[in-house]
XYZ file of C-alpha atoms in Angstrom:
734
model
C 115.865 11.493 199.100
C 114.660 9.680 202.620
C 117.329 8.818 204.979
C 117.909 7.096 208.171
C 114.849 6.731 210.807
C 114.029 5.665 213.963
C 110.442 4.420 214.664
C 108.680 1.752 217.078
C 106.952 -0.866 214.870
C 103.579 -2.416 215.315
C 100.945 -1.039 212.972
C 101.538 2.554 211.988
C 105.060 1.817 213.375
C 105.628 -1.187 210.793
C 103.855 0.529 207.999
C 106.403 3.612 208.302
C 109.595 1.357 208.441
C 108.498 -0.734 205.495
C 107.789 2.361 203.292
C 110.623 4.457 204.185
C 112.866 1.256 203.788
C 111.300 0.622 200.263
C 112.302 4.407 199.217
C 115.805 3.932 199.920
C 115.998 4.930 204.058
C 118.034 2.992 206.138
C 116.228 2.393 209.294
C 116.398 1.777 212.853
C 113.374 -0.228 213.849
C 112.865 -0.081 217.741
C 109.952 -1.820 219.476
C 110.286 -2.669 223.329
C 107.876 -5.497 222.495
C 105.511 -4.794 225.399
C 101.394 -4.774 225.342
C 99.485 -1.991 224.760
C 99.294 -1.098 228.277
C 103.374 -0.997 228.376
C 103.658 -4.352 230.337
C 106.355 -7.235 229.348
C 109.114 -7.036 226.870
C 110.018 -8.713 223.693
C 112.392 -8.961 220.619
C 110.016 -10.392 218.238
C 108.044 -7.490 216.723
C 111.383 -5.596 215.860
C 112.947 -8.487 214.587
C 110.215 -9.626 212.239
C 109.931 -5.999 210.572
C 113.742 -5.935 210.128
C 113.795 -9.484 208.309
C 110.874 -8.273 206.062
C 112.991 -5.147 204.953
C 116.007 -7.293 204.519
C 114.301 -9.862 202.593
C 113.305 -7.031 200.103
C 116.856 -5.839 200.049
C 116.341 -2.903 202.059
C 118.696 -1.612 205.008
C 117.268 -2.111 208.638
C 118.584 -2.929 212.364
C 116.534 -3.337 215.419
C 116.794 -1.845 218.572
C 114.646 -3.052 221.882
C 115.690 -0.183 224.275
C 112.829 1.828 226.024
C 112.197 5.398 224.426
C 113.012 6.723 227.766
C 116.553 6.259 226.966
C 116.625 7.844 223.785
C 120.674 8.083 223.418
C 120.825 4.283 223.184
C 118.344 4.349 219.993
C 119.993 7.362 218.233
C 123.615 5.404 218.949
C 122.283 2.718 217.201
C 121.808 4.738 214.133
C 125.195 6.285 214.536
C 127.002 3.258 214.888
C 125.271 1.082 212.099
C 124.661 4.070 209.614
C 126.939 7.086 210.729
C 124.272 9.596 210.741
C 120.477 10.080 211.679
C 118.299 12.430 209.719
C 114.927 11.339 210.496
C 112.929 10.783 213.840
C 109.479 9.274 213.692
C 108.265 9.606 217.435
C 105.445 6.675 217.200
C 105.842 4.942 220.497
C 102.606 4.715 222.714
C 100.410 2.915 225.387
C 97.236 2.972 226.671
C 95.704 3.022 230.394
C 92.441 4.453 229.664
C 90.310 5.238 233.101
C 88.147 8.069 234.136
C 89.767 10.927 235.719
C 88.330 10.168 239.250
C 90.206 6.592 238.925
C 93.406 7.516 237.441
C 96.244 6.477 239.459
C 99.805 8.261 239.650
C 101.124 5.277 237.883
C 98.648 5.456 235.214
C 99.499 9.181 234.743
C 103.221 8.705 234.706
C 103.648 5.652 232.561
C 101.467 7.283 229.796
C 103.491 10.656 230.243
C 107.080 8.562 230.398
C 106.323 7.037 226.953
C 104.172 9.576 225.005
C 105.772 12.859 225.921
C 109.359 12.077 227.863
C 109.979 9.198 225.424
C 109.678 11.612 222.309
C 111.547 14.425 224.241
C 114.216 11.936 225.094
C 114.690 10.291 221.607
C 114.485 13.728 219.690
C 117.213 15.381 222.231
C 119.666 12.486 221.470
C 119.492 13.282 218.069
C 119.429 16.968 218.087
C 123.072 17.788 218.166
C 123.613 15.357 214.980
C 120.693 17.183 213.001
C 122.140 20.424 213.897
C 125.596 19.321 212.783
C 124.714 17.970 209.664
C 122.208 20.801 209.135
C 119.486 18.714 208.214
C 116.493 17.061 210.202
C 112.918 15.851 209.844
C 110.986 15.036 212.883
C 107.462 14.014 213.445
C 105.558 13.795 216.842
C 102.412 11.655 216.911
C 99.663 13.607 218.611
C 95.859 12.235 218.612
C 92.432 13.409 218.022
C 92.021 13.190 222.121
C 94.978 15.528 222.614
C 93.373 18.196 220.437
C 89.467 17.734 221.652
C 89.735 15.386 224.364
C 88.133 12.248 225.097
C 85.999 10.202 228.154
C 88.530 8.474 229.876
C 91.593 9.520 228.443
C 92.613 12.479 230.587
C 96.386 11.184 230.994
C 96.418 10.447 227.239
C 95.155 13.541 226.240
C 97.365 15.783 228.313
C 100.399 13.768 226.950
C 99.494 14.050 223.609
C 98.804 17.802 223.315
C 102.070 18.391 224.908
C 103.678 16.808 222.059
C 101.942 19.441 219.620
C 103.616 22.080 221.979
C 106.891 20.759 221.917
C 106.735 20.296 218.082
C 105.780 24.020 217.724
C 108.798 24.855 219.547
C 111.172 22.554 217.714
C 109.862 23.708 214.906
C 110.991 27.336 215.705
C 114.456 26.571 217.291
C 115.294 24.274 214.206
C 114.677 26.745 211.288
C 118.180 28.068 210.946
C 119.317 24.603 211.041
C 117.075 23.195 208.334
C 115.688 21.062 210.837
C 111.569 20.570 210.286
C 109.207 19.406 213.022
C 105.579 18.696 212.806
C 102.682 16.972 214.482
C 100.357 13.943 212.975
C 97.029 13.066 214.599
C 96.434 9.883 213.168
C 93.484 7.686 212.804
C 94.792 4.111 211.967
C 93.958 0.687 213.142
C 96.802 -0.647 215.593
C 97.117 -2.605 218.806
C 95.987 0.536 220.758
C 93.103 1.575 218.622
C 91.842 -1.986 218.237
C 90.666 -1.771 222.127
C 88.312 1.390 221.630
C 87.029 1.137 217.819
C 84.867 -1.484 216.544
C 86.769 -4.133 214.347
C 85.168 -2.952 211.081
C 86.662 0.616 211.699
C 89.907 -0.935 212.776
C 89.933 -2.627 209.435
C 89.378 0.673 207.348
C 91.842 2.665 209.015
C 94.611 1.230 207.678
C 97.917 2.274 208.796
C 98.954 2.488 204.993
C 96.469 5.429 204.551
C 99.030 7.571 207.010
C 102.161 6.661 206.337
C 102.487 8.466 202.862
C 101.787 11.818 204.688
C 104.520 10.967 207.207
C 107.098 9.943 204.609
C 106.341 13.343 202.581
C 106.713 15.296 205.572
C 110.101 13.992 206.246
C 111.325 14.333 202.611
C 114.388 16.557 201.999
C 112.284 18.910 199.663
C 109.475 19.459 202.254
C 109.511 23.079 203.439
C 106.355 22.647 206.041
C 107.232 22.763 209.849
C 105.260 23.730 212.687
C 102.079 21.716 211.337
C 99.619 19.947 212.857
C 97.688 17.593 210.782
C 94.858 15.120 211.118
C 95.152 11.925 208.849
C 93.360 8.593 208.304
C 91.580 6.408 205.547
C 93.779 8.444 202.779
C 92.415 12.009 204.179
C 94.688 14.731 205.198
C 93.868 18.193 206.937
C 96.093 20.818 208.319
C 94.874 22.301 211.689
C 95.197 26.111 212.829
C 94.259 27.827 215.998
C 91.275 30.284 215.308
C 90.472 33.355 217.632
C 87.394 35.749 218.080
C 88.166 39.427 217.555
C 87.373 39.506 221.256
C 86.393 42.714 223.450
C 88.155 45.070 226.178
C 86.390 44.960 229.154
C 87.991 47.836 230.694
C 88.880 51.707 229.728
C 91.949 53.997 230.576
C 90.584 55.036 233.767
C 88.097 52.188 234.682
C 88.729 48.735 235.992
C 88.522 45.281 234.599
C 85.584 43.755 236.648
C 83.531 40.388 236.298
C 80.551 42.586 235.320
C 82.371 44.132 232.361
C 83.429 40.466 231.200
C 79.943 39.425 231.491
C 78.385 42.217 229.332
C 81.024 41.552 226.699
C 80.522 37.832 226.757
C 78.509 38.027 223.183
C 81.324 39.766 221.656
C 84.244 37.430 223.177
C 82.596 34.665 221.907
C 81.650 35.507 218.532
C 84.051 33.951 215.629
C 82.663 36.001 213.049
C 85.955 37.844 211.434
C 87.644 35.612 213.258
C 91.863 35.797 213.062
C 94.257 32.754 213.151
C 97.550 33.778 215.063
C 100.218 31.497 213.873
C 103.004 32.542 216.471
C 103.499 34.194 220.249
C 104.605 37.176 218.328
C 101.436 37.685 216.467
C 99.614 36.862 219.398
C 101.303 39.334 221.410
C 101.220 41.750 219.210
C 97.670 42.477 219.472
C 98.186 43.248 223.388
C 100.743 45.956 222.128
C 97.623 47.639 220.270
C 95.305 47.043 223.092
C 97.822 48.906 225.513
C 98.838 51.431 223.106
C 95.241 52.549 222.574
C 94.196 52.211 226.055
C 97.112 52.697 228.338
C 98.356 55.990 226.591
C 96.215 58.005 229.472
C 97.966 60.598 231.149
C 98.114 59.160 234.356
C 94.675 59.671 235.328
C 94.662 63.312 234.307
C 92.288 62.903 231.410
C 88.736 61.572 232.015
C 87.735 58.977 229.415
C 84.520 58.012 227.768
C 82.615 55.568 229.914
C 81.371 53.707 226.850
C 81.524 49.668 227.523
C 83.780 47.867 225.545
C 81.254 45.387 224.552
C 80.291 47.987 221.540
C 79.243 46.007 218.211
C 82.418 47.433 216.719
C 84.552 44.666 218.309
C 84.064 42.134 215.668
C 81.866 44.152 213.116
C 84.440 45.478 210.629
C 84.385 49.235 208.973
C 81.004 50.732 208.969
C 81.550 54.257 207.698
C 78.120 55.873 208.506
C 77.787 54.269 211.904
C 81.065 55.584 212.749
C 80.194 58.871 211.427
C 77.047 59.317 213.345
C 78.736 57.921 216.718
C 78.312 60.481 219.537
C 81.459 60.309 221.151
C 81.673 61.456 224.747
C 83.690 64.512 225.400
C 87.057 64.201 227.693
C 88.429 66.513 230.342
C 92.079 67.169 230.295
C 93.783 68.991 233.257
C 97.278 70.270 233.367
C 99.721 72.435 235.355
C 102.976 73.826 234.541
C 104.893 70.906 235.350
C 103.097 69.022 232.632
C 103.906 71.362 230.054
C 107.512 71.491 231.104
C 107.584 67.834 230.845
C 106.509 67.714 227.181
C 108.750 70.358 226.825
C 111.807 68.284 227.920
C 110.182 65.440 226.075
C 110.417 67.317 222.617
C 114.071 68.165 223.240
C 113.954 71.731 224.824
C 116.838 72.170 227.364
C 118.571 74.421 229.692
C 121.725 74.833 227.331
C 119.974 77.420 225.326
C 118.994 80.656 227.196
C 116.118 81.028 224.734
C 114.251 77.757 225.858
C 114.281 78.774 229.671
C 110.665 80.222 229.244
C 109.577 76.812 228.126
C 111.084 75.028 231.351
C 110.872 77.432 234.181
C 107.226 77.993 235.393
C 108.628 81.357 237.152
C 110.045 83.077 234.265
C 108.280 86.127 233.233
C 107.280 84.901 229.878
C 106.573 81.327 230.590
C 104.958 79.660 227.673
C 103.503 76.125 226.610
C 104.882 74.622 223.281
C 102.175 74.910 220.615
C 102.455 70.949 219.903
C 101.565 70.439 223.582
C 98.029 70.805 221.834
C 98.078 67.470 220.933
C 97.760 65.810 224.148
C 94.231 66.785 224.739
C 93.256 65.248 221.347
C 94.996 62.234 222.073
C 93.553 61.454 225.187
C 90.204 62.209 223.661
C 90.588 59.466 221.191
C 91.961 56.388 223.552
C 89.846 53.337 222.986
C 88.284 54.446 219.827
C 89.718 51.614 217.971
C 88.939 48.928 220.677
C 85.404 49.076 220.942
C 84.741 52.289 221.926
C 83.251 53.738 218.432
C 80.654 51.446 216.781
C 81.519 51.092 213.368
C 85.328 50.690 213.676
C 85.834 47.145 214.372
C 89.402 47.096 213.297
C 92.597 44.838 214.416
C 94.362 47.422 216.726
C 97.553 45.613 216.172
C 97.537 47.025 212.388
C 97.100 50.603 213.455
C 99.528 53.524 212.070
C 99.683 56.759 212.868
C 99.651 58.393 209.343
C 99.281 62.134 209.378
C 98.692 64.764 212.006
C 97.222 68.593 211.734
C 96.958 70.999 214.655
C 95.641 74.548 214.377
C 95.869 76.677 217.634
C 93.246 79.928 217.979
C 95.326 81.143 220.868
C 98.143 80.044 222.813
C 97.570 77.616 225.620
C 97.504 78.834 229.288
C 100.291 77.771 231.948
C 97.383 75.567 233.546
C 93.961 74.916 232.612
C 91.219 72.328 232.427
C 90.309 71.761 228.851
C 87.341 69.787 227.213
C 87.707 67.796 224.060
C 85.233 66.297 221.833
C 86.099 63.872 219.108
C 84.242 62.506 215.932
C 84.901 60.528 213.348
C 85.081 62.864 210.140
C 85.370 59.959 207.507
C 86.674 56.520 206.844
C 88.626 56.217 203.531
C 89.035 53.029 201.655
C 92.848 52.957 200.632
C 92.551 49.605 199.330
C 95.749 48.046 201.453
C 93.911 49.742 204.150
C 91.468 52.066 206.171
C 92.188 55.708 206.805
C 90.218 56.977 209.593
C 90.056 60.846 209.995
C 89.693 61.539 213.694
C 89.066 65.240 214.513
C 88.881 66.601 217.965
C 87.825 70.221 218.850
C 89.428 71.580 222.233
C 87.771 73.991 224.469
C 88.944 76.066 227.647
C 87.090 76.903 230.538
C 85.111 79.653 229.249
C 83.999 77.160 226.495
C 86.003 78.992 223.835
C 87.707 76.819 221.299
C 91.630 76.736 221.860
C 92.464 74.385 219.366
C 91.725 71.623 216.595
C 93.266 68.523 215.827
C 92.822 65.952 212.917
C 94.950 62.672 213.299
C 94.754 60.491 209.799
C 94.942 56.676 211.097
C 95.817 53.857 208.689
C 94.728 50.492 209.582
C 96.262 47.920 207.252
C 94.344 45.253 205.852
C 91.021 47.020 206.584
C 90.333 48.395 203.202
C 88.158 46.753 200.457
C 84.762 47.774 201.655
C 84.231 49.947 198.583
C 84.277 53.269 200.181
C 85.401 56.720 199.123
C 89.057 56.929 198.644
C 89.498 60.713 198.909
C 87.951 63.140 201.467
C 87.466 67.044 201.411
C 88.158 66.925 205.198
C 91.589 65.314 204.777
C 93.898 68.405 205.462
C 96.385 68.135 202.507
C 100.204 67.620 202.400
C 102.588 69.979 200.750
C 105.647 68.883 198.668
C 108.519 71.231 199.767
C 110.404 73.006 196.582
C 113.332 71.409 194.680
C 115.592 74.194 195.526
C 117.848 73.867 198.580
C 116.514 74.642 202.052
C 116.494 78.144 203.170
C 117.096 77.118 206.617
C 118.160 73.906 208.586
C 118.237 72.949 211.985
C 119.827 69.762 213.365
C 119.868 68.116 216.557
C 120.588 64.609 218.114
C 118.100 62.895 220.204
C 119.183 61.474 223.476
C 119.082 57.772 223.837
C 116.478 58.242 226.700
C 114.094 60.344 224.551
C 111.395 57.776 224.214
C 111.678 57.070 227.750
C 111.199 60.684 228.476
C 108.317 61.598 225.894
C 106.362 58.477 226.872
C 105.772 60.255 230.358
C 103.579 62.926 228.287
C 100.889 60.228 227.799
C 101.814 57.534 225.134
C 102.964 54.821 227.003
C 102.787 52.274 224.333
C 105.538 49.720 225.394
C 106.691 49.721 221.942
C 108.678 52.917 222.685
C 110.441 51.432 225.805
C 110.660 47.613 225.801
C 112.851 45.967 223.635
C 110.843 42.852 223.650
C 107.755 44.601 222.544
C 109.687 46.347 219.928
C 111.156 42.993 218.412
C 107.704 41.855 217.941
C 107.215 44.909 215.993
C 109.977 44.205 213.788
C 112.462 46.694 215.246
C 115.904 46.233 216.817
C 115.269 48.484 219.412
C 112.587 50.453 221.130
C 111.392 53.547 218.617
C 111.105 56.978 219.334
C 107.302 58.380 219.187
C 106.350 60.156 215.810
C 104.828 63.016 217.720
C 107.927 63.554 219.553
C 110.014 63.873 216.046
C 106.952 66.212 215.204
C 107.525 68.596 218.488
C 111.189 68.565 217.446
C 109.903 69.924 213.860
C 107.834 72.354 215.541
C 110.455 73.580 218.052
C 112.766 73.986 214.925
C 110.601 75.769 212.847
C 109.487 78.422 215.752
C 112.827 78.934 216.756
C 114.437 79.788 213.419
C 110.999 81.690 211.784
C 109.088 83.045 214.848
C 111.720 83.462 217.644
C 110.060 81.218 220.246
C 107.209 83.281 220.064
C 104.132 80.891 220.385
C 101.710 83.372 219.516
C 102.911 83.193 215.898
C 101.924 79.418 215.530
C 98.601 78.872 213.616
C 98.856 75.551 212.433
C 101.189 72.463 211.958
C 100.542 69.671 209.235
C 102.914 66.236 208.246
C 103.087 62.794 207.731
C 105.092 60.310 209.683
C 107.048 58.431 207.077
C 109.848 56.368 208.966
C 110.653 55.716 212.329
C 113.401 57.307 214.411
C 115.921 55.699 216.708
C 116.316 57.487 220.220
C 120.216 58.586 219.744
C 119.846 59.505 216.337
C 120.261 63.015 214.749
C 116.829 64.859 213.475
C 117.586 67.409 210.910
C 114.642 69.806 209.880
C 114.790 71.370 206.636
C 113.036 74.594 205.838
C 111.384 76.659 203.035
C 110.027 79.868 203.494
C 106.785 80.764 201.578
C 105.080 83.921 202.778
C 103.316 82.925 206.156
C 103.996 79.317 205.359
C 106.760 77.343 206.411
C 107.331 74.118 204.374
C 109.717 71.501 206.268
C 110.845 67.913 205.796
C 112.551 65.818 208.553
C 115.387 63.299 208.153
C 117.572 61.123 210.203
C 121.111 62.261 209.705
C 122.946 58.958 210.492
C 120.482 57.213 207.820
C 119.043 59.898 205.578
C 115.838 58.477 205.847
C 112.904 60.954 205.585
C 111.052 60.636 208.956
C 108.218 63.802 208.744
C 107.407 64.657 204.770
C 104.927 67.073 203.164
C 104.888 69.178 206.250
C 104.307 73.056 206.843
C 103.741 75.490 209.667
C 101.476 78.260 209.262
C 102.202 81.597 210.949
C 99.673 84.051 212.050
C 99.631 87.457 209.739
C 102.926 89.629 210.516
C 104.998 86.635 211.447
C 105.624 85.648 207.909
C 108.404 88.380 207.600
C 110.695 87.038 209.838
C 113.890 86.104 208.588
C 115.735 82.749 209.463
C 117.302 83.221 213.029
C 121.113 82.596 213.246
C 121.668 78.986 214.099
C 124.399 77.039 216.165
C 126.930 75.173 213.982
C 124.955 72.209 213.933
C 122.213 73.687 212.216
C 123.753 73.682 209.081
C 122.486 71.289 206.239
C 125.880 68.757 206.480
C 125.443 65.388 208.051
C 129.196 65.754 209.210
C 128.285 68.304 211.676
C 126.577 65.609 213.998
C 129.412 63.752 213.703
C 131.805 66.577 215.155
C 129.251 67.463 217.698
C 129.271 63.977 219.103
C 133.379 64.101 219.042
C 133.305 67.170 220.952
C 131.073 65.412 223.388
C 133.315 62.514 223.621
C 136.471 64.355 223.679
C 135.053 65.970 226.730
C 134.657 62.947 228.843
C 137.807 61.100 227.478
C 140.990 63.347 228.475
C 142.839 60.195 227.890
C 142.363 60.760 223.976
C 145.006 64.252 224.401
C 147.869 62.273 225.486
C 147.326 59.344 223.544
C 146.881 60.938 220.148
C 148.899 64.101 220.648
C 147.974 65.955 217.065
C 145.695 68.770 215.485
C 143.338 67.520 212.789
C 141.981 69.797 210.260
C 138.893 68.650 208.130
C 137.803 70.303 204.901
C 134.306 69.065 204.190
C 133.157 69.288 200.756
C 129.730 69.450 198.754
C 129.698 69.303 194.954
C 133.597 69.647 194.802
C 133.516 72.657 197.013
C 134.537 73.113 200.550
C 131.416 73.848 202.657
C 132.795 73.469 205.856
C 135.969 73.313 207.930
C 136.282 71.771 211.335
C 139.275 71.354 213.517
C 139.931 68.723 216.436
C 142.797 69.576 218.693
C 143.494 66.561 220.519
C 147.061 68.104 221.140
C 146.745 71.133 223.797
C 145.049 71.468 227.073
C 142.046 69.287 227.386
C 141.653 69.019 223.817
C 138.504 70.768 221.831
C 136.500 70.087 218.773
C 135.475 73.374 216.920
C 133.928 74.940 213.521
C 136.573 76.707 211.515
C 140.545 76.622 211.100
C 143.256 75.488 213.916
C 143.524 78.306 216.271
C 147.026 77.284 216.750
C 147.314 78.438 213.086
C 148.319 74.983 211.168
C 146.923 71.487 211.222
C 149.317 68.758 212.032
C 147.052 66.768 209.432
C 144.225 67.892 207.327
C 141.807 65.740 205.773
C 139.859 66.508 202.714
C 136.520 64.484 201.993
C 132.835 64.978 201.071
C 130.327 65.136 203.579
C 128.931 62.142 202.353
C 132.139 59.929 202.479
C 132.951 61.619 205.950
C 130.007 59.863 207.391
C 130.488 56.725 205.854
C 134.168 56.619 206.616
C 133.194 57.403 210.393
C 130.493 54.881 210.554
C 132.454 51.833 208.949
C 130.734 52.131 205.705
C 133.890 53.254 203.746
C 137.565 51.730 204.578
C 139.665 54.448 205.053
C 142.675 52.808 202.989
C 139.981 52.245 199.934
C 138.616 56.068 200.428
C 142.586 57.211 200.231
C 143.212 54.908 197.392
C 140.336 55.859 195.330
C 140.845 59.515 195.835
C 137.748 60.086 197.947
C 140.110 61.578 200.700
C 143.086 63.422 200.481
C 145.432 63.995 203.217
C 147.764 67.016 203.757
C 150.678 67.383 206.434
C 152.030 64.227 208.437
C 149.750 61.327 206.987
C 151.095 58.973 209.199
C 148.643 60.645 211.737
C 145.660 59.706 210.246
C 146.359 56.245 211.497
C 145.030 57.740 214.942
C 141.638 58.842 213.682
C 140.584 55.509 214.528
C 140.550 56.277 218.599
C 138.690 59.533 217.765
C 135.946 58.447 215.690
C 135.449 55.119 217.803
C 132.422 56.050 219.891
C 130.939 58.129 216.663
C 131.038 54.920 214.675
C 127.732 54.263 216.522
C 126.035 56.833 214.591
């Protein structure tokens, strides 16, 4: 059903009013009655159309105000019809002059009518549309605004401004069912008859434009944010087109006018063009560029000096060309402080005495974490996907780090200058995307090979090039056994984990800037996948290698889900000779973040038994909650005075008690510890399964519902259970 509209009526405006009225809409016919130059005023134009509509049994009233005073037009609709649902911004004048001859008055009058007038009327109608949860708005642009036209600088500027306004209103109005579109009509009117031959004016009838506007204003129309050229019965939708472009710098070289000049062919090449439809899509490309280029280590790694104007910028996938590419080697210089910073980034802490040798360069057995070897590898591949390697012309915003394999031939020294040689081992066609295998050999100053890395990089949407689907070069994943883990270790990441880890080299804003994260579809910045990789390395090495870096031979895993800083990473481990299979999950959500992983140990290390882990290392989700509760109690001394009770927790799995904890919020400063109450008896004991306890704390399970359904049992003073809310408050953020 078409509803109340406001429209200016001579030519197109008249045709809109008649068509909408004929379809049952109540119409406010607005026309100031001036000339096409914006001079003079008359009521005759509006009255004539109103009379014509009423003669056919339609509903219409006239309004003679300037569109500058949009609230008066809207008030006319509200007073006569009780609501306003459609606004067609069609008012316009011409004051054509070449740019050098445009006066301030010529400029201001055009913008006052076209741009400000449309703004004024729409702004007045907007709150009514929001209240009714319905609205349809049309902005009238022009071919002159889209393409430019001699002698119409003022007019074309205003008309393209209306396209921008329409785009923004389509976004802001989406949740209120307000649709906004722009049209660029070619039709005979008082204005166009001054610039078109008479026979063309006669052929371009307004009646060949109005049906499009009626369709865009119908309640069933879902189109919004569109721009349409229309005339002579022809309708076409326009969109922006963008070249693949070229990056005119590297991680260590500045952007210069000469670099732009050298890349000009690729900058202006519309082969393999893209069609961004939002600021998010537009900016997401920059995120990929930043991640690919600016992940460098603050100048410590010297990158290839290849020009970004490589033919790969818009050339898509060429497997043989990519595999044959000669990538220049890179150097990577590091000191003990760099190794220490990496260790801190992957969770090493002075709270654990065993970790001191990774954090203090003066330690007798100072060691570099084995997974540190991925840093020179990453530095050697920066820029590969944004023009650095021929045959890899891909959209860097569609890149995902799929899998990682690393192999150490000997432990890294405390400091050194390393040389890395990267190559494209293969490019696989996975249908939904292309899987690029980048391999890097790293050598020490004696030119002895010290490490090997293989990164499997998925480029979404780049598949379908009829390439191989498998490759013998790809290091295989290994599924973990179906039995319970032989050992587990869980640790909570800190809220600044990503902020800390990014200082080791990967400075992609996705991991630090909330606005960039939102563009990627995340509610907050996410943890680096390689940071989770480091956590897993540390857990396995502590459990099965007694923190001895010389025992670590190789590590492989797939990145499956992101981790948010502050969440808990649990590494489940299965021993199989000299190989430790592992899988990591986020305790709070149960999502697997690293899968198919394994750590190969050097001969002789395979007989090691699991090291005894702290309480946080059990295979219980609830342990992370109690550890958090312990930290909360240490900083909230007021809780002891407020709660004054000792709680016992019997956590079950499979119907049997699997873990017991005590929350003493009564004696001294209070404490949370594993085991039965030291005082001998709890004032209130809660019996609940591991999964239900986590759901209870996080608010997914209502306490009263859990009790009534038998999911939670209480012993002792059951009334004290009401005070658990204060104890769980901070843990609900898990």
